XYZ file of C-alpha atoms in Angstrom:
161
model
C 5.234 17.983 11.086
C 2.798 15.113 11.232
C 0.494 14.210 8.380
C -2.578 12.018 8.069
C -2.961 9.850 4.964
C -6.558 9.018 4.056
C -7.645 6.557 1.383
C -11.275 6.658 0.372
C -13.816 5.034 -1.917
C -13.691 8.140 -4.119
C -10.540 6.807 -5.821
C -8.359 9.453 -4.194
C -5.684 9.645 -1.544
C -5.609 12.742 0.646
C -2.766 13.956 2.821
C -3.957 16.154 5.654
C -2.219 18.278 8.273
C -3.826 19.409 11.531
C -4.005 23.189 12.047
C -4.002 23.890 15.801
C -5.110 27.502 15.373
C -8.216 26.631 13.340
C -8.689 23.281 15.128
C -9.279 21.267 11.941
C -7.442 19.386 9.198
C -6.090 21.174 6.132
C -5.737 19.341 2.825
C -2.076 19.391 1.836
C -2.379 17.202 -1.234
C -4.957 15.070 -3.034
C -4.132 12.562 -5.752
C -6.632 10.687 -7.932
C -5.609 7.137 -8.809
C -8.782 5.172 -9.545
C -12.502 5.099 -10.143
C -14.957 5.990 -7.414
C -17.057 3.450 -5.557
C -16.227 0.512 -3.336
C -14.480 -1.746 -5.824
C -12.197 -4.582 -4.881
C -9.460 -3.519 -7.331
C -9.376 0.215 -6.529
C -6.731 1.020 -3.887
C -7.727 2.858 -0.733
C -8.779 -0.026 1.499
C -5.266 -0.371 2.956
C -2.708 2.339 3.682
C 0.804 1.943 5.038
C 3.498 4.481 5.625
C 7.262 4.179 5.797
C 8.232 4.950 9.429
C 10.670 7.637 8.209
C 7.899 9.396 6.249
C 9.540 8.875 2.856
C 6.787 6.860 1.171
C 3.184 5.688 1.432
C 1.691 2.490 -0.003
C -2.019 2.167 -0.656
C -3.659 -1.048 -1.699
C -6.895 -2.579 -2.834
C -8.429 -5.792 -1.579
C -7.429 -7.423 -4.848
C -4.412 -6.957 -7.126
C -3.584 -3.234 -7.119
C -1.046 -1.435 -4.956
C 0.483 2.006 -5.462
C 3.487 3.606 -3.768
C 3.824 7.384 -3.492
C 7.183 8.973 -2.689
C 6.939 11.861 -0.230
C 9.499 14.683 -0.416
C 9.801 18.197 0.976
C 10.830 21.306 -0.932
C 13.117 24.091 0.341
C 10.239 25.564 2.378
C 9.496 22.151 3.972
C 6.255 21.905 1.983
C 5.165 18.333 1.261
C 5.513 17.121 -2.338
C 3.989 13.817 -3.463
C 5.176 11.877 -6.512
C 3.129 10.205 -9.190
C 2.086 6.711 -8.135
C 4.433 3.799 -8.729
C 2.693 0.511 -9.446
C 3.265 -2.607 -7.345
C 0.427 -4.708 -8.784
C 0.294 -8.507 -8.500
C -2.381 -10.394 -10.424
C -4.574 -13.037 -8.741
C -3.773 -11.699 -5.274
C -6.024 -10.908 -2.326
C -4.540 -8.630 0.338
C -5.363 -9.162 4.015
C -3.228 -6.368 5.480
C -0.179 -4.185 4.875
C 2.259 -2.134 6.933
C 5.503 -0.198 6.642
C 8.659 -1.889 7.932
C 11.281 0.040 9.888
C 14.544 -0.464 7.971
C 16.358 2.644 9.169
C 17.749 4.603 6.252
C 17.656 1.721 3.748
C 15.100 1.833 0.943
C 11.499 1.873 2.226
C 10.037 -1.605 2.694
C 6.380 -2.616 2.989
C 5.014 -5.950 4.231
C 1.714 -7.408 2.972
C -0.157 -10.519 4.007
C -1.555 -11.892 0.765
C -2.881 -15.010 -0.864
C -2.442 -15.967 -4.507
C -5.862 -17.358 -5.385
C -4.673 -18.790 -8.709
C -2.567 -21.329 -6.756
C -5.504 -22.008 -4.424
C -7.905 -22.625 -7.319
C -5.454 -25.042 -8.943
C -5.005 -26.962 -5.687
C -8.749 -27.105 -4.980
C -9.338 -28.637 -8.436
C -7.060 -31.554 -7.573
C -7.947 -31.779 -3.828
C -11.349 -30.271 -2.880
C -10.660 -30.801 0.843
C -7.508 -28.624 0.808
C -7.344 -25.577 3.072
C -7.474 -22.435 0.871
C -5.683 -20.385 3.546
C -2.677 -22.727 3.557
C -1.005 -20.532 0.916
C -1.049 -17.248 2.827
C 2.108 -15.265 2.111
C 4.040 -12.535 3.867
C 5.297 -10.500 0.903
C 7.821 -7.667 1.029
C 7.794 -4.807 -1.473
C 10.828 -2.520 -1.659
C 10.823 0.999 -3.063
C 14.171 1.751 -4.675
C 14.531 5.504 -4.141
C 17.423 5.723 -6.612
C 15.504 4.132 -9.489
C 11.953 5.171 -8.457
C 10.848 1.568 -8.848
C 8.961 -0.897 -6.627
C 10.025 -4.545 -6.559
C 8.560 -7.618 -4.912
C 11.572 -8.489 -2.787
C 10.490 -11.711 -1.053
C 7.506 -13.887 -0.209
C 7.341 -16.373 2.650
C 4.471 -18.702 3.532
C 2.941 -17.934 6.922
C 0.496 -19.649 9.248
C -3.058 -19.719 7.825
C -4.291 -17.789 10.884
C -1.752 -14.961 10.445
C -3.191 -11.474 10.474
């Protein structure tokens, strides 16, 4: 079965399934995780899914990221976990995606910038390029511990997207 994950400015994530007989989407699950309205710290702007369908990450423009574990019960009905936090202060997210790691723990890649470092550098050198500190950051969901960790961060080209 294929599902559609929708993040919205209502502060909710919806998982939908297409019903071919009725020719429309059916809500399988809806989870509230934040306040409504277009806010830069409420996730929903970015969504990424593990290619194996085991987890979904949703993120805000700034700071907040949540990971939901997706399971199936005995009747193959979708079950979604409570959100696991993967927040990082002073961070602006440019994009995120799921990384295909086979059957290892789900891994998500985010292009981010830590604006605290940028502000410090601009104080000492006003002509510095603020995008010079763009990072490719990997977040790993440990399925055994139900915990998200920031696995690695590598600087990337300022034009990376």
